[in-house]
Coordinates of C-alpha atoms in Angstrom, one line a residue:
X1 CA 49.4 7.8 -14.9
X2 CA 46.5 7.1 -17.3
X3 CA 42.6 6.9 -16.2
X4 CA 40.2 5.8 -18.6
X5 CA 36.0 6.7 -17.7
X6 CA 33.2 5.2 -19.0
X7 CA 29.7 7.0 -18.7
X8 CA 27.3 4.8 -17.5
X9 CA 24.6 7.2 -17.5
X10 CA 24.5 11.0 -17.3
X11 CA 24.9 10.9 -13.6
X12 CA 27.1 7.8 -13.1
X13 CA 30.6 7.0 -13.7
X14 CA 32.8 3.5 -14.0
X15 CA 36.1 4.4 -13.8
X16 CA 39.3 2.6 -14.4
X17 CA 43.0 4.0 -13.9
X18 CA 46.7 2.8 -14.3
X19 CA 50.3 3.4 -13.8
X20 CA 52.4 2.1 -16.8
X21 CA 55.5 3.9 -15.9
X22 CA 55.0 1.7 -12.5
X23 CA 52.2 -1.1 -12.0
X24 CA 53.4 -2.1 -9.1
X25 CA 52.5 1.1 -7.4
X26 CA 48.8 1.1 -6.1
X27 CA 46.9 3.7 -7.4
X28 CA 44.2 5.8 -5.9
X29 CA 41.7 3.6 -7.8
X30 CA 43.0 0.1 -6.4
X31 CA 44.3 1.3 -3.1
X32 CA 42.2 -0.3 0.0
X33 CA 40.1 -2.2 -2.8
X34 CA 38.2 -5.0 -1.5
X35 CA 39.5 -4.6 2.2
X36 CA 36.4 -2.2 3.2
X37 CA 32.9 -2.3 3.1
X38 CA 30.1 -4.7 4.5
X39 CA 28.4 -8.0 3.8
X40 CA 26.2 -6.2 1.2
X41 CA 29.0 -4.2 -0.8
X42 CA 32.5 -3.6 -1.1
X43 CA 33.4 0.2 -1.1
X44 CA 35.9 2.9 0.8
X45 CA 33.5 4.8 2.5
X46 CA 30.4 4.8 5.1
X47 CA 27.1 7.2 5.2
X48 CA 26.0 9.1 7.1
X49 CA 22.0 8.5 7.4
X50 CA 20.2 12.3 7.0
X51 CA 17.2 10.2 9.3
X52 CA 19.0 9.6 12.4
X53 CA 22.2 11.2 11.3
X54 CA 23.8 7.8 12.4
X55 CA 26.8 6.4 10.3
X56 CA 26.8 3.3 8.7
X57 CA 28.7 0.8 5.8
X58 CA 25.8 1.2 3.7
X59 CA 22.0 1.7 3.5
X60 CA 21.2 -1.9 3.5
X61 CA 22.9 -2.0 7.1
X62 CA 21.0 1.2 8.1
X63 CA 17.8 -0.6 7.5
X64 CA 18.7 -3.6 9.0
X65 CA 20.1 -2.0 12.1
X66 CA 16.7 0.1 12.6
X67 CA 14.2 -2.5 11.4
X68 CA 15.1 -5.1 13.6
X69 CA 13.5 -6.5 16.8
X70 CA 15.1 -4.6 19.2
X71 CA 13.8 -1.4 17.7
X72 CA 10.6 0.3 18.8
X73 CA 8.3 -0.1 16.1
X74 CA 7.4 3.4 16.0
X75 CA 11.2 4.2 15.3
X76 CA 11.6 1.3 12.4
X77 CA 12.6 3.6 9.3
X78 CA 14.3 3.1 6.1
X79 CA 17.1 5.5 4.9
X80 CA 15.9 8.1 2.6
X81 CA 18.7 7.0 -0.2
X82 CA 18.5 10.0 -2.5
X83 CA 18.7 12.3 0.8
X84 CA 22.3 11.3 1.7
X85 CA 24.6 14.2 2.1
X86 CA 27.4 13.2 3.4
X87 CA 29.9 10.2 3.0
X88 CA 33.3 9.0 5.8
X89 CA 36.4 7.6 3.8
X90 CA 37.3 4.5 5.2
X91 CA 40.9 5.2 4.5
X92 CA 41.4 8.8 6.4
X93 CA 38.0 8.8 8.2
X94 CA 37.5 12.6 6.4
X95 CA 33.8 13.7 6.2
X96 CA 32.8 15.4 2.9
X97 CA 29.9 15.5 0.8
X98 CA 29.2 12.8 -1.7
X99 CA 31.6 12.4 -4.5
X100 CA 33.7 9.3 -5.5
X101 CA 37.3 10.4 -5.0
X102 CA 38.2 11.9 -0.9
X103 CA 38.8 15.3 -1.0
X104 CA 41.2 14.6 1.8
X105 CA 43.6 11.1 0.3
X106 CA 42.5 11.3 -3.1
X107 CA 41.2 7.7 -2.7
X108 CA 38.4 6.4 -5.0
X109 CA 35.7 5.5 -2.6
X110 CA 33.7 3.7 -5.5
X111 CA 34.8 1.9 -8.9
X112 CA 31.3 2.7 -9.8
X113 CA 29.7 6.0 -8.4
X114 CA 26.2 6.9 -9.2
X115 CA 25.5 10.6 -7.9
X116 CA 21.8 10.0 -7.7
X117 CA 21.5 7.3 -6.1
X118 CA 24.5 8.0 -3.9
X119 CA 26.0 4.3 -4.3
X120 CA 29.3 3.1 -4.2
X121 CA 30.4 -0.3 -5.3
X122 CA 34.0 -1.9 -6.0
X123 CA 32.7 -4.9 -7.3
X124 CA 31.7 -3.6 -10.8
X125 CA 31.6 -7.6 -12.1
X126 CA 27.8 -7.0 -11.2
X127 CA 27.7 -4.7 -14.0
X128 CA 25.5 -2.0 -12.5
X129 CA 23.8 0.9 -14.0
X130 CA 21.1 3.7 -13.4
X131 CA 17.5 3.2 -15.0
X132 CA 16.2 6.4 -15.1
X133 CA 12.4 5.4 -15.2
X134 CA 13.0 3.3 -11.9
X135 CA 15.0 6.3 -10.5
X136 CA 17.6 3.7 -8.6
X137 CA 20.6 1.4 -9.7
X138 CA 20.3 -1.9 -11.0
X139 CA 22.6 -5.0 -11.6
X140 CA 23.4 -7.2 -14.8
X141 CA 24.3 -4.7 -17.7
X142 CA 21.8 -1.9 -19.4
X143 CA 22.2 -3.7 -22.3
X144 CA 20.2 -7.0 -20.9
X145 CA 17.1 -5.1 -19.4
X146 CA 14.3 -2.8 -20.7
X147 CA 12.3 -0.7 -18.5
X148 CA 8.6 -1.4 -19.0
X149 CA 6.4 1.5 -18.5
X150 CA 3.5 -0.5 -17.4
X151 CA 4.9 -2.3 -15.1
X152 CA 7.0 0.4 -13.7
X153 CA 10.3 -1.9 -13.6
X154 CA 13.1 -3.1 -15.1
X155 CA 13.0 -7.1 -17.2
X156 CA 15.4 -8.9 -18.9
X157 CA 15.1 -8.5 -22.6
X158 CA 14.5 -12.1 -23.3
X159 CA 11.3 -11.0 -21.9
X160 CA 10.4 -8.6 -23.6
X161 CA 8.0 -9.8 -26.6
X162 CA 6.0 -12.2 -24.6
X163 CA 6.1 -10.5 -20.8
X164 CA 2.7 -10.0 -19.7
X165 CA 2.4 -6.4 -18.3
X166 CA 0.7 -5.9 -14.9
X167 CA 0.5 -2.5 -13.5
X168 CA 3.1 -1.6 -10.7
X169 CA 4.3 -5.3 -11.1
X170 CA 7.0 -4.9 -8.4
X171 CA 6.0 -1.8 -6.5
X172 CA 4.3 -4.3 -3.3
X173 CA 5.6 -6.8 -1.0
X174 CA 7.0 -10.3 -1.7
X175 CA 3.9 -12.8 -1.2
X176 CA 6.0 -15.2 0.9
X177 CA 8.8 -12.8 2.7
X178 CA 6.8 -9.7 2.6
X179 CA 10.2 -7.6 1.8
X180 CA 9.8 -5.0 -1.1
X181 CA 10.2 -5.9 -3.7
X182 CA 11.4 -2.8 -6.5
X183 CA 14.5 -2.5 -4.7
X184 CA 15.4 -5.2 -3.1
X185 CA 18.8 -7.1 -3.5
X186 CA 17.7 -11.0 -4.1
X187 CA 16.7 -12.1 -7.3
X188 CA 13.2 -12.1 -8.4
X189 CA 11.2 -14.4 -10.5
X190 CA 8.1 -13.7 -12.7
X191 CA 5.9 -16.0 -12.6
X192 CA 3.7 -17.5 -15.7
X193 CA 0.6 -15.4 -14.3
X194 CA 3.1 -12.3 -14.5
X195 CA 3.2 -12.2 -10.6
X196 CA 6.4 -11.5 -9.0
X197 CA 8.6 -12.9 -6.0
X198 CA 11.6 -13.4 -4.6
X199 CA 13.6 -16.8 -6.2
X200 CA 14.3 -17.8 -3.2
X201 CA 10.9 -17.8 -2.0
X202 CA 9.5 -20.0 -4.8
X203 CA 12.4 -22.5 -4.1
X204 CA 11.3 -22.8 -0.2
X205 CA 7.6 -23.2 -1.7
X206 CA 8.6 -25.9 -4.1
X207 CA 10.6 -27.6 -0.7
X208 CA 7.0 -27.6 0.8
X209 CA 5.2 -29.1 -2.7
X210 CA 3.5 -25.5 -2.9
X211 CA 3.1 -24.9 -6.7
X212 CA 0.8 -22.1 -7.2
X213 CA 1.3 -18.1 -6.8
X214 CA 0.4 -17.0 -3.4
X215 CA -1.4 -14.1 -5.1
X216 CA -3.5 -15.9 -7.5
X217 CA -3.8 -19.4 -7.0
X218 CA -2.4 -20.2 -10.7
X219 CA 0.0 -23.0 -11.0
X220 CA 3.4 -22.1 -11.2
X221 CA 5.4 -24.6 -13.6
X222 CA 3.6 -27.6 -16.0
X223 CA 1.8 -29.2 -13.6
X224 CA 0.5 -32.3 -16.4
X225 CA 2.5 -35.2 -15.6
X226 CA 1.1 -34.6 -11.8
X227 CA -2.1 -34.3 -13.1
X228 CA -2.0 -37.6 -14.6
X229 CA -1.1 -39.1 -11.3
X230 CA -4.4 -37.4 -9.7
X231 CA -5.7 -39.3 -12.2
X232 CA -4.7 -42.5 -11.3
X233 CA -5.6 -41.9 -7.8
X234 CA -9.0 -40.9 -8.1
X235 CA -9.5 -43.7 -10.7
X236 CA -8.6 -46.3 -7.4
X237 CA -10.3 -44.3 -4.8
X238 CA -14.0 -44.7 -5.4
X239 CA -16.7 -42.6 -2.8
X240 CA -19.1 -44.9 -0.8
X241 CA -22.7 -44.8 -1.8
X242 CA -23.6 -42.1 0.3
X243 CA -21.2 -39.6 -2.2
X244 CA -21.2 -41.4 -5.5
X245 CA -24.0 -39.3 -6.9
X246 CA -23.2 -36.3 -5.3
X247 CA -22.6 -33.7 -7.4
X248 CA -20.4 -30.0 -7.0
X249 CA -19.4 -27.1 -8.2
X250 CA -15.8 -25.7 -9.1
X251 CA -13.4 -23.1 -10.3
X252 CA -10.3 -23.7 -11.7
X253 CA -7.6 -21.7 -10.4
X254 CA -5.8 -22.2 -13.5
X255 CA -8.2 -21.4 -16.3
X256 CA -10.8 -19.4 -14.5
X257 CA -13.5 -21.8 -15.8
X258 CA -16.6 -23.1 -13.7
X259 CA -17.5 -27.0 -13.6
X260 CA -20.3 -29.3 -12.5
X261 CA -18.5 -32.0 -11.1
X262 CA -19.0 -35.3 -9.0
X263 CA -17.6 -34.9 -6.1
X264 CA -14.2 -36.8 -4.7
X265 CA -12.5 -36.5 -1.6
X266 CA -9.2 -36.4 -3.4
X267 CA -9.3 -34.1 -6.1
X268 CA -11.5 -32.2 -8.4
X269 CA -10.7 -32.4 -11.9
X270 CA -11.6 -29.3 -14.5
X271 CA -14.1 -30.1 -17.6
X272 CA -12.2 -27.2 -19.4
X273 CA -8.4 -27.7 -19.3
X274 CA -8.0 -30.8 -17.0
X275 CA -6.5 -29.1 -14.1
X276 CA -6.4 -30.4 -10.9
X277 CA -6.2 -27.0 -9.8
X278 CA -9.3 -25.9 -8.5
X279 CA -11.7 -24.8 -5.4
X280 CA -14.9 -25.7 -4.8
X281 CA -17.6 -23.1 -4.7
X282 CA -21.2 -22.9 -3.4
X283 CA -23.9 -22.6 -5.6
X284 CA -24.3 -22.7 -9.7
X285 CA -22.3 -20.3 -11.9
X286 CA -23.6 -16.6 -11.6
X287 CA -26.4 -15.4 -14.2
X288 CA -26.8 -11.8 -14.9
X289 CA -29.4 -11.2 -12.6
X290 CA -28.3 -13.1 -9.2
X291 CA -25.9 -12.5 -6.8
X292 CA -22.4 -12.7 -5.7
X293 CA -21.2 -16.7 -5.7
X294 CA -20.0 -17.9 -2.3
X295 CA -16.5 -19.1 -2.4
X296 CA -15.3 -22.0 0.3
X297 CA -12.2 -23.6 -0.1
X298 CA -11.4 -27.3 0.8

């Protein structure tokens, strides 16, 4: 029997073993593989949760179970990950302390095994790994990301010449879902303004022709050609007399800029970078010695 290891990190572990006196035999590595876990991970073992000392396939399914409806809201919790103590094989059913192999069938209860974390995963096509600075595991290969300090978070290193930094970038809630976001399993997207969110989420925005960041109003692709339309349809939607001469005051979402505009009950174009994008406001741009500007939004 051989078994090859590959280090990960300091504190997790990929490991690989083989028979070539006898492939066909199953080895504690592959034995039970794939035929246990949950809908979140495939592994040989369940946890036991050091919050409510319940036992479950994995923490995702802890969470699920205690955040739902039917709980009380005073008892919704999420499991503590680093706390967990102990782990059940699924093969024997032996209780033990966290470690990858069962102290009781030898099985591997996790291809990859992060001690810190206290993950297991059989799937290890995801290629995981443990960023330290985030102080959890991630997905895709440690070769692919870099953790940025600023942001407190892990990007992929095609991003990282031209990312804009914003502090705590994914330490909050998903604008649209409102699930957190630092750890959660669904694939995020940056957005141009550097704001973050769930893919997902900006597909179901783009299914309601919502293309702007729900935390700062900034358009969220190349919005041009659409602007060109606007265009059009201001150009053959003139204002009666009572409004041609009227006259307003805007902010462009997209630039930040202020305009003096005439007013159109379609859309309000920006003087500066020719956004349709914009808000109007109340009153003329602030000097240094007035007041706040009133917003209103139509």
């Amino acid at each position: 029997m051989e078994t090859t290891a590959k280090v990960v990190s300091s504190n997790c572990l990929l490991v690989s073993e083989y028979s070539e006196s006898n492939p066909t035999q199953l080895s504690a590595m592959e034995l039970g593989i794939q035929n246990f876990g949950c809908t979140h991970y495939r592994r040989r073992c369940k946890i036991r949760a050091p919050c409510c000392d319940e036992v479950f396939d994995c923490r995702h399914c802890h969470n699920e179970a205690k955040n739902s409806e039917e709980v009380d809201v005073v008892d919704r919790h999420d499991v503590p990950r680093h706390e967990i103590k102990k782990v059940i094989c699924s093969l024997c059913d032996t209780e033990q302390d966290v470690q990858q192999y069962c102290i009781n069938c030898g099985v591997c209860m996790g291809k990859y095994f992060c001690d810190i974390c206290k993950f297991f995963d059989d799937d290890t096509s995801k290629n995981q790994y443990h960023c330290e600075e985030c102080g959890i595991c991630r997905t895709g290969g440690k070769d692919n990301f870099f953790h940025c300090k600023k942001c407190g978070c892990c990007y992929s290193k095609v991003m990282e010449k031209g990312h804009r930094c914003v502090e705590g970038a994914m330490h909050h809630n998903c604008p649209v879902c409102f699930e957190y976001l630092f750890d959660t399993v669904r694939e995020i997207s940056v957005l141009p303004c550097a704001h973050t969110i769930h893919l997902d989420c900006v597909k179901e925005m783009e299914k309601h022709h919502r293309y702007s960041c729900p935390v700062c109003s900034k358009s969220i692709c190349d919005m041009s050609s659409l602007w060109k339309k606007l265009d059009k349809v201001v150009a053959l939607t003139p204002m009666p007399e009572t409004l041609k001469n009227k006259m307003v005051w805007i902010l462009c979402n997209d630039c930040g800029v202020k305009s003096h505009v005439q007013f159109h009950i379609v859309a309000h174009k920006c003087l500066s970078c020719n956004s349709y994008n914009t808000r109007q406001i109340q009153g003329a741009p602030a000097t240094p010695g007035s007041s706040r500007v009133t917003e209103m939004v139509i």
